[in-house]
Amino acid sequence: MTVVRVKGEDMIAVKDASSELKAYFESLSRSKGRDITYTVRTYGCQLNESDSEKLEGMLISFGLKKCEDSIPDLVILNTCSVRENAEDRLFGNLGEFKAAMREDSDRLLIVCGCMMKVKENVDRIKKSFPYVDLVFDPQNLHRFPVLLLQKIKRHKQLTDISIDDYIADDTLLDIRRQRKFRALVPIMYGCNNFCTYCIVPYTRGRERSRDYELIMKDLKDLSDAGYKEIMLLGQNVNSYTAYDKPYFPQLLRDAAEKFDFKRIRFMSSHPKDISDEVIDIMASHDNIEKHLHLPLQSGSDRILKAMNRPYTKEKFLKTAMRFREMISDGSLSTDIIVGFPGETEEDFLETLDVVKKVGFDSAFTFQYSPRPGTVAAKMEGRLSPEVMRDRFSRLLEIQNDLAYRSNQAKVGKTEDVLIEGESSGDSNVLTGRTSSFHLINFTIPDELKIEGYSSNDYEGMMCRVRFTEARPYSVDGIMESFI
Ligand code: SAH
Ligand code: SF4
Ligand code: F3S
């Protein structure tokens, strides 16, 4: 595995640039007589979100304040390329900043993330969106201070797309976590699987695992800081290696045994790589969530082969059944693509068959979206939008029913819930998750309410909740006690 570590002198440049930026924004704040504000919009997956948290940490260290309402002085759009509609969203949103950028020449508009690894997107920004100040890609994230400073000094649009797959662990400043109880912890970057439909290996580069000891240090710091939940992240966590050995089971066990976390989550697991050992470790550690995300993509062996997903329907079913056997109160979620080129009705029925046999507790379902540059984009046998929509809605109908049934099975039980905060739309209702990742909306009886607490003050606390009623996407309940 080739990993390009950031050189010492580059790190010094990052630190120097950060100090200069701090001075620049301080003086801008004095001349404007107010705080300088920022916003970061995240378009993609949890890795994208984790990158946004790092960028926010850097901005805060330059003295910027998060913008709550007015137009911010600095905007970062952290893009995603995984499907066409994610890309369309960016180009739709860019226009909305045009007037604001003209109005104040000190304002900065920055575009980064996976879309910026696709040349056509960068070219389109250069051509049609001259008011974008800076463009860079995910592998360049650690160099953001250097690039931002360069841009501010030279007053012209700056695009900087890297060619190496860096691993830049030790250059990062404080991370601004979105939730006070949950920490996203990338354990590896990139992907070597090259599923034929997927753009990620092109945007995120080759697989590279973070240093084991550095991850352990992160976990210790997070545990000391009182984080209740960690999420170990990678495109395929099972190919995490350290000292050139497959190491994910060891990492998961150490995370569960050496620290004080209430919930350890991990994403994603490739069905070709997940081992029985991982499922055994999940079953024997209460603080590892009883939830496995296992992306199926298709139930047809023929389509799986065309997707370059080297497992069969039978192997997938075997893994899913083993999980159900070992963790009977656990939940399984998945990703499914309908309408891959050449998918026949029979292939689609194989997918439905797996969905019914496994009874996924939840699923992310997608219509195939051709990604330029991938192998599948050149394949024959594209489906018509009508067939695609028809299969998609048939799948959704079955899956919605399964999700509802999974919620119904909770009714009458009492389980531990990690409180995430106020339920949207109702300040008397709290929301949280079970270990099986079921979404729970619940009330607190008056005698359990903590004086002076608003709903969001309960965020990060653990409690016992009795489940009373199932809804399509959540379960209602009543809190019984704090734990
Ligand atoms: N590494 C993760 C997936 C990351 S992308 C994994 O392998 O599980 C998240 C999901 O987006 C994929 O699982 C897939 O279902 C979907 N996806 C990826 N490329 C797609 C495409 N071209 N069209 C439709 N869905 C796609
Ligand atoms: Fe994409 Fe496949 Fe890698 Fe997941 S494993 S990121 S779907 S190439
Ligand atoms: Fe999107 Fe990049 Fe994640 S393409 S799904 S943001 S790895």
Short mmCIF file of C-alpha atoms and ligand atoms in Angstrom, two decimals:
data_model
loop_
_atom_site.label_atom_id
_atom_site.label_comp_id
_atom_site.label_asym_id
_atom_site.label_seq_id
_atom_site.Cartn_x
_atom_site.Cartn_y
_atom_site.Cartn_z
CA MET A 1 0.00 0.00 0.00
CA THR A 2 1.50 3.36 -0.97
CA VAL A 3 0.86 6.14 1.43
CA VAL A 4 2.30 9.58 0.96
CA ARG A 5 2.74 11.12 4.36
CA VAL A 6 2.78 14.86 4.59
CA LYS A 7 6.32 16.14 4.85
CA GLY A 8 7.51 18.09 7.87
CA GLU A 9 8.12 21.29 5.90
CA ASP A 10 4.57 21.14 4.50
CA MET A 11 3.25 20.97 8.02
CA ILE A 12 5.26 24.02 8.98
CA ALA A 13 3.78 25.84 5.96
CA VAL A 14 0.28 24.89 7.17
CA LYS A 15 1.00 26.24 10.66
CA ASP A 16 2.52 29.45 9.33
CA ALA A 17 -0.43 30.00 6.98
CA SER A 18 -2.85 29.43 9.86
CA SER A 19 -1.17 32.13 11.96
CA GLU A 20 -1.23 34.56 9.03
CA LEU A 21 -4.91 33.84 8.41
CA LYS A 22 -5.71 34.48 12.05
CA ALA A 23 -4.05 37.90 11.80
CA TYR A 24 -5.83 38.61 8.49
CA PHE A 25 -9.30 37.78 9.84
CA GLU A 26 -8.63 39.71 13.07
CA SER A 27 -7.85 42.82 11.07
CA LEU A 28 -10.87 42.26 8.80
CA SER A 29 -13.05 41.95 11.89
CA ARG A 30 -11.66 45.26 13.26
CA SER A 31 -12.22 47.08 9.98
CA LYS A 32 -15.80 45.80 9.69
CA GLY A 33 -16.50 46.31 13.38
CA ARG A 34 -18.10 42.86 13.74
CA ASP A 35 -17.36 39.11 13.87
CA ILE A 36 -16.29 37.40 10.66
CA THR A 37 -18.60 34.46 10.05
CA TYR A 38 -18.55 31.15 8.16
CA THR A 39 -20.83 28.34 7.08
CA VAL A 40 -19.95 24.86 5.85
CA ARG A 41 -22.49 22.86 3.83
CA THR A 42 -22.01 19.11 3.62
CA TYR A 43 -23.46 17.27 0.64
CA GLY A 44 -22.11 13.75 1.08
CA CYS A 45 -21.49 10.77 3.35
CA GLN A 46 -20.09 10.60 6.88
CA LEU A 47 -16.54 10.89 5.56
CA ASN A 48 -17.55 14.10 3.88
CA GLU A 49 -19.11 15.20 7.17
CA SER A 50 -15.92 14.31 9.00
CA ASP A 51 -13.96 16.48 6.54
CA SER A 52 -16.40 19.33 7.19
CA GLU A 53 -15.80 19.01 10.92
CA LYS A 54 -12.06 19.36 10.31
CA LEU A 55 -12.54 22.40 8.08
CA GLU A 56 -14.79 24.01 10.68
CA GLY A 57 -12.13 23.36 13.31
CA MET A 58 -9.61 25.22 11.15
CA LEU A 59 -11.98 28.15 10.54
CA ILE A 60 -12.66 28.50 14.26
CA SER A 61 -8.91 28.53 14.91
CA PHE A 62 -8.64 31.49 12.47
CA GLY A 63 -11.13 33.32 14.71
CA LEU A 64 -14.26 32.91 12.56
CA LYS A 65 -17.69 32.42 14.12
CA LYS A 66 -20.38 30.07 12.82
CA CYS A 67 -23.06 32.00 10.97
CA GLU A 68 -26.56 31.43 12.24
CA ASP A 69 -28.73 33.71 10.09
CA SER A 70 -27.23 36.47 7.90
CA ILE A 71 -25.03 35.80 4.84
CA PRO A 72 -21.64 34.55 6.05
CA ASP A 73 -18.28 36.05 5.10
CA LEU A 74 -16.89 32.65 4.16
CA VAL A 75 -18.84 29.78 2.62
CA ILE A 76 -17.52 26.27 2.07
CA LEU A 77 -19.52 23.86 -0.07
CA ASN A 78 -18.23 20.34 0.59
CA THR A 79 -19.53 18.37 -2.37
CA CYS A 80 -20.39 14.76 -3.18
CA SER A 81 -20.15 13.03 -6.54
CA VAL A 82 -21.75 9.68 -5.83
CA ARG A 83 -24.94 10.26 -7.83
CA GLU A 84 -25.93 12.82 -10.41
CA ASN A 85 -28.52 14.49 -8.18
CA ALA A 86 -25.83 15.25 -5.56
CA GLU A 87 -23.88 17.06 -8.29
CA ASP A 88 -26.95 18.90 -9.56
CA ARG A 89 -27.56 20.21 -6.07
CA LEU A 90 -24.19 21.95 -6.03
CA PHE A 91 -24.67 23.70 -9.36
CA GLY A 92 -28.17 24.70 -8.27
CA ASN A 93 -26.83 26.14 -5.02
CA LEU A 94 -23.83 27.99 -6.49
CA GLY A 95 -26.07 30.49 -8.28
CA GLU A 96 -27.64 31.55 -5.03
CA PHE A 97 -24.35 33.11 -3.86
CA LYS A 98 -23.71 35.24 -6.95
CA ALA A 99 -25.27 38.47 -5.70
CA ALA A 100 -23.74 38.14 -2.23
CA MET A 101 -20.26 37.65 -3.68
CA ARG A 102 -20.59 40.78 -5.84
CA GLU A 103 -21.90 42.81 -2.92
CA ASP A 104 -18.78 42.39 -0.75
CA SER A 105 -15.39 41.68 -2.29
CA ASP A 106 -14.01 40.35 1.01
CA ARG A 107 -16.50 37.49 0.96
CA LEU A 108 -15.04 34.06 0.12
CA LEU A 109 -16.80 31.21 -1.67
CA ILE A 110 -14.98 27.89 -1.53
CA VAL A 111 -15.88 24.58 -3.17
CA CYS A 112 -14.22 21.31 -2.12
CA GLY A 113 -15.12 17.63 -1.72
CA CYS A 114 -15.38 14.68 -4.06
CA MET A 115 -16.85 16.54 -7.04
CA MET A 116 -13.65 18.50 -7.34
CA LYS A 117 -11.75 15.36 -8.30
CA VAL A 118 -13.84 15.17 -11.47
CA LYS A 119 -12.19 17.39 -14.08
CA GLU A 120 -15.43 18.31 -15.87
CA ASN A 121 -16.81 19.79 -12.66
CA VAL A 122 -13.71 21.89 -12.03
CA ASP A 123 -13.78 23.09 -15.65
CA ARG A 124 -17.44 24.03 -15.31
CA ILE A 125 -16.72 26.11 -12.22
CA LYS A 126 -13.83 27.87 -13.96
CA LYS A 127 -16.02 28.66 -16.94
CA SER A 128 -19.42 29.45 -15.45
CA PHE A 129 -18.81 30.44 -11.83
CA PRO A 130 -15.92 32.94 -11.79
CA TYR A 131 -17.02 34.24 -8.40
CA VAL A 132 -15.93 30.96 -6.75
CA ASP A 133 -12.69 31.88 -4.99
CA LEU A 134 -11.06 28.56 -4.22
CA VAL A 135 -11.43 24.97 -5.37
CA PHE A 136 -9.61 22.01 -3.82
CA ASP A 137 -10.14 18.26 -3.42
CA PRO A 138 -10.44 15.93 -0.39
CA GLN A 139 -6.82 14.74 -0.56
CA ASN A 140 -5.76 18.39 -0.15
CA LEU A 141 -7.86 19.03 2.94
CA HIS A 142 -4.92 19.49 5.31
CA ARG A 143 -3.50 22.19 2.99
CA PHE A 144 -6.62 24.33 3.24
CA PRO A 145 -4.88 27.11 5.26
CA VAL A 146 -2.06 27.36 2.70
CA LEU A 147 -4.50 27.49 -0.21
CA LEU A 148 -6.83 29.99 1.44
CA LEU A 149 -3.94 32.32 2.21
CA GLN A 150 -2.66 32.06 -1.38
CA LYS A 151 -6.11 32.91 -2.66
CA ILE A 152 -6.50 35.92 -0.37
CA LYS A 153 -3.11 37.26 -1.47
CA ARG A 154 -3.57 36.84 -5.20
CA HIS A 155 -7.24 37.85 -5.67
CA LYS A 156 -7.89 35.39 -8.50
CA GLN A 157 -9.81 32.12 -8.60
CA LEU A 158 -7.47 29.40 -7.35
CA THR A 159 -7.92 25.72 -8.15
CA ASP A 160 -5.59 23.17 -6.63
CA ILE A 161 -6.25 19.48 -7.26
CA SER A 162 -3.80 17.00 -5.76
CA ILE A 163 -2.24 14.03 -7.48
CA ASP A 164 -1.04 12.10 -4.43
CA ASP A 165 -3.14 10.24 -1.88
CA TYR A 166 -1.90 11.85 1.29
CA ILE A 167 -2.50 10.72 4.81
CA ALA A 168 -2.33 13.82 6.91
CA ASP A 169 -3.05 12.72 10.44
CA ASP A 170 -0.86 14.99 12.45
CA THR A 171 -1.49 18.26 10.67
CA LEU A 172 -5.06 18.62 11.77
CA LEU A 173 -6.19 21.28 14.14
CA ASP A 174 -9.07 21.02 16.57
CA ILE A 175 -12.10 19.35 15.07
CA ARG A 176 -15.46 21.11 15.45
CA ARG A 177 -17.78 18.14 16.21
CA GLN A 178 -21.38 18.52 15.07
CA ARG A 179 -22.80 16.59 18.03
CA LYS A 180 -21.54 16.85 21.56
CA PHE A 181 -21.94 13.12 22.22
CA ARG A 182 -20.83 11.65 18.88
CA ALA A 183 -17.37 11.63 17.31
CA LEU A 184 -16.68 10.53 13.75
CA VAL A 185 -13.35 8.72 13.61
CA PRO A 186 -12.02 7.87 10.14
CA ILE A 187 -9.82 4.79 10.37
CA MET A 188 -9.01 4.58 6.67
CA TYR A 189 -9.33 6.67 3.56
CA GLY A 190 -9.97 5.80 -0.07
CA CYS A 191 -11.15 2.60 -1.68
CA ASN A 192 -9.57 -0.11 -3.84
CA ASN A 193 -12.70 -2.05 -4.68
CA PHE A 194 -13.69 -0.32 -7.90
CA CYS A 195 -17.29 -1.43 -7.95
CA THR A 196 -18.08 -0.65 -11.58
CA TYR A 197 -20.83 1.90 -10.83
CA CYS A 198 -18.91 3.86 -8.20
CA ILE A 199 -16.96 7.10 -8.43
CA VAL A 200 -15.49 6.95 -4.91
CA PRO A 201 -12.20 5.17 -5.79
CA TYR A 202 -11.54 7.97 -8.28
CA THR A 203 -12.43 10.80 -5.91
CA ARG A 204 -10.92 9.46 -2.70
CA GLY A 205 -7.91 7.67 -4.12
CA ARG A 206 -6.31 4.43 -3.00
CA GLU A 207 -6.99 2.75 0.30
CA ARG A 208 -4.79 3.92 3.13
CA SER A 209 -5.20 2.98 6.77
CA ARG A 210 -4.43 5.33 9.61
CA ASP A 211 -1.79 4.45 12.12
CA TYR A 212 -3.18 2.15 14.82
CA GLU A 213 -1.56 4.02 17.69
CA LEU A 214 -2.86 7.36 16.42
CA ILE A 215 -6.40 5.99 16.29
CA MET A 216 -6.00 4.68 19.84
CA LYS A 217 -4.77 8.10 20.94
CA ASP A 218 -7.82 9.73 19.32
CA LEU A 219 -10.11 7.28 21.11
CA LYS A 220 -8.45 7.94 24.46
CA ASP A 221 -8.81 11.71 24.00
CA LEU A 222 -12.46 11.33 22.96
CA SER A 223 -13.23 9.04 25.88
CA ASP A 224 -11.52 11.46 28.31
CA ALA A 225 -13.53 14.31 26.79
CA GLY A 226 -16.74 12.43 27.60
CA TYR A 227 -17.93 11.38 24.14
CA LYS A 228 -20.53 8.63 24.45
CA GLU A 229 -20.55 7.41 20.88
CA ILE A 230 -17.85 6.90 18.31
CA MET A 231 -18.30 6.02 14.69
CA LEU A 232 -15.36 4.26 13.02
CA LEU A 233 -15.43 5.28 9.39
CA GLY A 234 -14.10 3.93 6.12
CA GLN A 235 -15.45 2.97 2.70
CA ASN A 236 -14.76 -0.61 3.70
CA VAL A 237 -13.72 -0.81 7.35
CA ASN A 238 -12.98 -4.52 7.04
CA SER A 239 -9.97 -3.83 4.89
CA TYR A 240 -8.38 -1.73 7.63
CA THR A 241 -4.81 -2.96 7.94
CA ALA A 242 -2.07 -2.17 10.36
CA TYR A 243 1.42 -3.59 10.16
CA ASP A 244 0.22 -5.13 6.87
CA LYS A 245 -2.22 -7.46 8.64
CA PRO A 246 -6.00 -7.29 8.47
CA TYR A 247 -6.75 -5.59 11.71
CA PHE A 248 -10.32 -4.44 11.92
CA PRO A 249 -11.47 -7.09 14.45
CA GLN A 250 -8.58 -6.12 16.72
CA LEU A 251 -9.40 -2.44 16.39
CA LEU A 252 -13.07 -3.02 17.16
CA ARG A 253 -12.26 -5.15 20.20
CA ASP A 254 -9.75 -2.63 21.56
CA ALA A 255 -12.22 0.23 21.03
CA ALA A 256 -14.82 -1.71 23.02
CA GLU A 257 -12.56 -2.92 25.82
CA LYS A 258 -10.03 -0.15 26.45
CA PHE A 259 -12.33 2.86 26.66
CA ASP A 260 -15.54 3.95 28.23
CA PHE A 261 -17.80 4.49 25.20
CA LYS A 262 -21.47 3.58 25.42
CA ARG A 263 -21.88 3.05 21.68
CA ILE A 264 -19.36 2.02 19.11
CA ARG A 265 -20.58 2.15 15.55
CA PHE A 266 -18.78 1.41 12.29
CA MET A 267 -19.46 1.91 8.59
CA SER A 268 -19.36 0.44 5.94
CA SER A 269 -18.73 -3.28 5.76
CA HIS A 270 -18.22 -4.90 2.39
CA PRO A 271 -19.99 -8.29 2.32
CA LYS A 272 -16.95 -9.86 0.66
CA ASP A 273 -14.74 -8.97 3.62
CA ILE A 274 -16.78 -9.04 6.81
CA SER A 275 -15.61 -11.94 8.95
CA ASP A 276 -17.44 -14.14 11.44
CA GLU A 277 -14.98 -12.76 13.98
CA VAL A 278 -16.45 -9.25 13.61
CA ILE A 279 -19.96 -10.58 14.23
CA ASP A 280 -18.72 -12.57 17.24
CA ILE A 281 -17.09 -9.44 18.68
CA MET A 282 -20.33 -7.50 18.15
CA ALA A 283 -22.28 -10.22 19.94
CA SER A 284 -19.95 -10.32 22.93
CA HIS A 285 -19.59 -6.58 23.61
CA ASP A 286 -22.58 -4.62 24.87
CA ASN A 287 -21.09 -1.28 23.93
CA ILE A 288 -20.83 -2.17 20.23
CA GLU A 289 -24.09 -1.30 18.53
CA LYS A 290 -26.31 -4.22 17.62
CA HIS A 291 -26.58 -2.95 14.09
CA LEU A 292 -24.76 -3.94 10.95
CA HIS A 293 -24.82 -1.95 7.73
CA LEU A 294 -24.18 -4.48 4.98
CA PRO A 295 -24.67 -3.06 1.47
CA LEU A 296 -26.28 -5.65 -0.79
CA GLN A 297 -26.47 -3.53 -4.00
CA SER A 298 -28.12 -6.40 -5.90
CA GLY A 299 -29.39 -9.91 -5.16
CA SER A 300 -28.54 -11.24 -8.61
CA ASP A 301 -25.21 -13.07 -8.96
CA ARG A 302 -25.00 -11.96 -12.57
CA ILE A 303 -25.42 -8.28 -11.68
CA LEU A 304 -23.11 -8.54 -8.67
CA LYS A 305 -20.45 -9.85 -11.04
CA ALA A 306 -21.05 -6.98 -13.46
CA MET A 307 -20.82 -4.60 -10.50
CA ASN A 308 -17.47 -6.15 -9.52
CA ARG A 309 -18.88 -7.08 -6.12
CA PRO A 310 -17.16 -10.43 -5.53
CA TYR A 311 -19.78 -12.24 -3.43
CA THR A 312 -22.91 -14.17 -4.28
CA LYS A 313 -26.51 -13.97 -3.13
CA GLU A 314 -25.91 -17.15 -1.14
CA LYS A 315 -22.83 -15.78 0.63
CA PHE A 316 -24.70 -12.57 1.48
CA LEU A 317 -27.64 -14.54 2.89
CA LYS A 318 -25.28 -16.69 4.93
CA THR A 319 -23.65 -13.63 6.53
CA ALA A 320 -27.01 -12.00 7.19
CA MET A 321 -28.42 -15.16 8.77
CA ARG A 322 -25.36 -15.59 10.93
CA PHE A 323 -25.83 -12.04 12.18
CA ARG A 324 -29.53 -12.74 12.93
CA GLU A 325 -28.60 -15.93 14.78
CA MET A 326 -25.82 -14.41 16.86
CA ILE A 327 -27.53 -11.09 17.59
CA SER A 328 -31.24 -11.87 17.69
CA ASP A 329 -32.28 -8.38 18.84
CA GLY A 330 -29.99 -6.66 16.33
CA SER A 331 -30.80 -4.88 13.12
CA LEU A 332 -29.50 -5.07 9.59
CA SER A 333 -29.48 -2.19 7.14
CA THR A 334 -28.34 -2.09 3.55
CA ASP A 335 -27.83 -0.11 0.33
CA ILE A 336 -29.52 -1.26 -2.86
CA ILE A 337 -29.16 0.02 -6.42
CA VAL A 338 -32.00 -0.65 -8.85
CA GLY A 339 -31.61 -0.42 -12.58
CA PHE A 340 -27.94 -1.27 -13.01
CA PRO A 341 -27.26 -1.61 -16.78
CA GLY A 342 -28.59 -4.91 -18.06
CA GLU A 343 -30.71 -5.64 -14.97
CA THR A 344 -33.60 -7.88 -16.06
CA GLU A 345 -36.89 -8.46 -14.26
CA GLU A 346 -35.46 -11.82 -13.06
CA ASP A 347 -32.38 -10.08 -11.65
CA PHE A 348 -34.60 -7.60 -9.88
CA LEU A 349 -36.73 -10.40 -8.44
CA GLU A 350 -33.54 -11.92 -6.98
CA THR A 351 -32.95 -8.62 -5.18
CA LEU A 352 -36.50 -8.62 -3.82
CA ASP A 353 -35.99 -12.21 -2.73
CA VAL A 354 -32.95 -11.26 -0.60
CA VAL A 355 -34.80 -8.25 0.79
CA LYS A 356 -37.69 -10.45 1.91
CA LYS A 357 -35.50 -13.29 3.21
CA VAL A 358 -33.27 -11.00 5.26
CA GLY A 359 -36.06 -8.62 6.25
CA PHE A 360 -33.80 -5.56 6.40
CA ASP A 361 -34.71 -3.26 9.27
CA SER A 362 -33.88 -0.31 7.05
CA ALA A 363 -32.44 0.33 3.62
CA PHE A 364 -31.07 3.13 1.48
CA THR A 365 -32.39 2.54 -2.01
CA PHE A 366 -31.01 4.25 -5.10
CA GLN A 367 -31.73 4.39 -8.79
CA TYR A 368 -28.59 3.68 -10.79
CA SER A 369 -26.89 6.91 -11.78
CA PRO A 370 -24.18 6.68 -14.47
CA ARG A 371 -20.94 8.26 -13.27
CA PRO A 372 -18.68 9.40 -16.10
CA GLY A 373 -15.32 7.65 -16.01
CA THR A 374 -16.61 4.48 -14.32
CA VAL A 375 -16.76 1.12 -16.09
CA ALA A 376 -20.55 0.80 -15.80
CA ALA A 377 -21.13 4.18 -17.45
CA LYS A 378 -19.94 2.59 -20.72
CA MET A 379 -22.06 -0.56 -20.37
CA GLU A 380 -24.96 -1.32 -22.65
CA GLY A 381 -28.46 -2.07 -21.45
CA ARG A 382 -29.47 1.16 -19.73
CA LEU A 383 -33.00 0.90 -18.37
CA SER A 384 -35.75 3.27 -19.32
CA PRO A 385 -36.79 5.76 -16.63
CA GLU A 386 -40.23 4.07 -16.47
CA VAL A 387 -38.81 0.60 -15.70
CA MET A 388 -36.37 2.13 -13.23
CA ARG A 389 -39.12 4.02 -11.41
CA ASP A 390 -41.43 1.00 -11.40
CA ARG A 391 -38.79 -1.29 -9.84
CA PHE A 392 -37.76 1.40 -7.40
CA SER A 393 -41.29 1.89 -6.11
CA ARG A 394 -41.91 -1.87 -5.85
CA LEU A 395 -38.75 -2.22 -3.80
CA LEU A 396 -39.66 0.74 -1.64
CA GLU A 397 -43.11 -0.62 -0.90
CA ILE A 398 -41.70 -3.91 0.36
CA GLN A 399 -38.91 -2.23 2.30
CA ASN A 400 -41.23 0.31 3.93
CA ASP A 401 -43.39 -2.54 5.15
CA LEU A 402 -40.32 -4.35 6.56
CA ALA A 403 -39.13 -1.20 8.33
CA TYR A 404 -42.57 -0.72 9.87
CA ARG A 405 -42.61 -4.33 11.03
CA SER A 406 -39.17 -3.92 12.54
CA ASN A 407 -40.52 -0.92 14.49
CA GLN A 408 -43.62 -2.88 15.52
CA ALA A 409 -41.44 -5.63 16.97
CA LYS A 410 -40.08 -3.10 19.47
CA VAL A 411 -43.48 -2.24 20.95
CA GLY A 412 -43.84 -3.44 24.55
CA LYS A 413 -40.06 -3.68 25.11
CA THR A 414 -37.89 -1.44 27.26
CA GLU A 415 -34.36 -0.64 26.05
CA ASP A 416 -31.44 1.76 26.52
CA VAL A 417 -31.67 4.89 24.41
CA LEU A 418 -28.93 7.44 23.74
CA ILE A 419 -30.65 10.82 23.63
CA GLU A 420 -29.88 12.91 20.53
CA GLY A 421 -31.94 15.99 21.47
CA GLU A 422 -35.29 17.54 20.76
CA SER A 423 -37.52 15.79 18.25
CA SER A 424 -38.09 18.03 15.25
CA GLY A 425 -41.28 19.97 15.52
CA ASP A 426 -42.11 19.21 19.15
CA SER A 427 -40.20 20.61 22.10
CA ASN A 428 -41.92 18.16 24.50
CA VAL A 429 -40.62 15.13 22.66
CA LEU A 430 -37.05 13.84 22.73
CA THR A 431 -35.39 11.76 20.07
CA GLY A 432 -32.72 9.10 20.37
CA ARG A 433 -31.46 5.74 19.14
CA THR A 434 -31.40 2.23 20.50
CA SER A 435 -28.32 0.06 20.21
CA SER A 436 -30.01 -1.47 17.14
CA PHE A 437 -30.17 2.06 15.65
CA HIS A 438 -33.96 2.30 15.78
CA LEU A 439 -35.13 5.90 15.90
CA ILE A 440 -37.15 6.55 19.06
CA ASN A 441 -39.33 9.59 19.86
CA PHE A 442 -40.31 9.71 23.50
CA THR A 443 -41.63 11.87 26.29
CA ILE A 444 -40.26 12.34 29.81
CA PRO A 445 -42.80 12.05 32.63
CA ASP A 446 -42.85 15.25 34.75
CA GLU A 447 -41.28 13.56 37.78
CA LEU A 448 -38.18 12.62 35.73
CA LYS A 449 -37.64 16.05 34.17
CA ILE A 450 -34.51 17.81 35.32
CA GLU A 451 -35.22 21.30 36.58
CA GLY A 452 -34.00 24.06 34.31
CA TYR A 453 -33.30 21.68 31.39
CA SER A 454 -34.65 22.38 27.92
CA SER A 455 -35.07 19.38 25.58
CA ASN A 456 -31.68 19.85 23.97
CA ASP A 457 -29.88 19.80 27.33
CA TYR A 458 -30.59 16.06 27.51
CA GLU A 459 -28.46 15.44 24.42
CA GLY A 460 -25.89 12.72 25.07
CA MET A 461 -27.58 11.28 28.17
CA MET A 462 -28.60 7.61 28.35
CA CYS A 463 -32.00 6.45 29.55
CA ARG A 464 -34.41 3.53 29.57
CA VAL A 465 -37.44 3.93 27.33
CA ARG A 466 -40.58 1.77 27.13
CA PHE A 467 -41.81 1.51 23.56
CA THR A 468 -45.50 2.14 23.08
CA GLU A 469 -46.31 2.58 19.39
CA ALA A 470 -44.71 1.91 16.02
CA ARG A 471 -44.67 4.42 13.19
CA PRO A 472 -43.35 3.91 9.65
CA TYR A 473 -39.92 5.35 10.41
CA SER A 474 -39.75 5.55 14.19
CA VAL A 475 -41.07 4.17 17.46
CA ASP A 476 -42.85 6.19 20.17
CA GLY A 477 -42.08 5.66 23.83
CA ILE A 478 -42.04 6.92 27.40
CA MET A 479 -38.90 7.32 29.44
CA GLU A 480 -38.72 5.09 32.52
CA SER A 481 -35.43 6.21 34.06
CA PHE A 482 -32.06 7.76 33.41
CA ILE A 483 -29.04 5.46 33.47
N1 SAH B 1 -18.24 2.26 0.53
C1 SAH B 1 -19.60 2.14 0.76
C2 SAH B 1 -20.50 2.90 -0.16
C3 SAH B 1 -20.33 4.33 -0.38
S1 SAH B 1 -21.41 5.03 -1.54
C4 SAH B 1 -19.95 0.71 0.57
O1 SAH B 1 -19.41 0.04 -0.29
O2 SAH B 1 -20.83 0.30 1.28
C5 SAH B 1 -23.00 4.72 -0.79
C6 SAH B 1 -23.95 3.99 -1.65
O3 SAH B 1 -24.29 4.76 -2.78
C7 SAH B 1 -23.48 2.67 -2.22
O4 SAH B 1 -23.55 1.63 -1.31
C8 SAH B 1 -24.40 2.48 -3.39
O5 SAH B 1 -25.57 1.79 -3.01
C9 SAH B 1 -24.77 3.90 -3.78
N2 SAH B 1 -24.15 4.26 -5.06
C10 SAH B 1 -22.85 4.38 -5.34
N3 SAH B 1 -22.66 4.71 -6.64
C11 SAH B 1 -23.90 4.78 -7.19
C12 SAH B 1 -24.38 5.06 -8.51
N4 SAH B 1 -23.54 5.30 -9.50
N5 SAH B 1 -25.73 5.07 -8.71
C13 SAH B 1 -26.58 4.81 -7.70
N6 SAH B 1 -26.17 4.53 -6.45
C14 SAH B 1 -24.85 4.51 -6.19
FE1 SF4 B 2 -17.73 2.46 -3.99
FE2 SF4 B 2 -17.56 -0.15 -3.91
FE3 SF4 B 2 -15.66 1.31 -2.79
FE4 SF4 B 2 -18.07 1.23 -1.67
S1 SF4 B 2 -16.66 -0.51 -1.89
S2 SF4 B 2 -16.83 3.06 -2.04
S3 SF4 B 2 -19.40 1.08 -3.43
S4 SF4 B 2 -16.11 1.21 -4.96
FE1 F3S B 3 -19.95 11.30 -1.85
FE2 F3S B 3 -17.36 11.32 -1.72
FE3 F3S B 3 -18.76 10.31 0.26
S1 F3S B 3 -18.56 10.88 -3.53
S2 F3S B 3 -20.56 9.50 -0.77
S3 F3S B 3 -18.76 12.42 -0.39
S4 F3S B 3 -16.78 9.60 -0.45
#
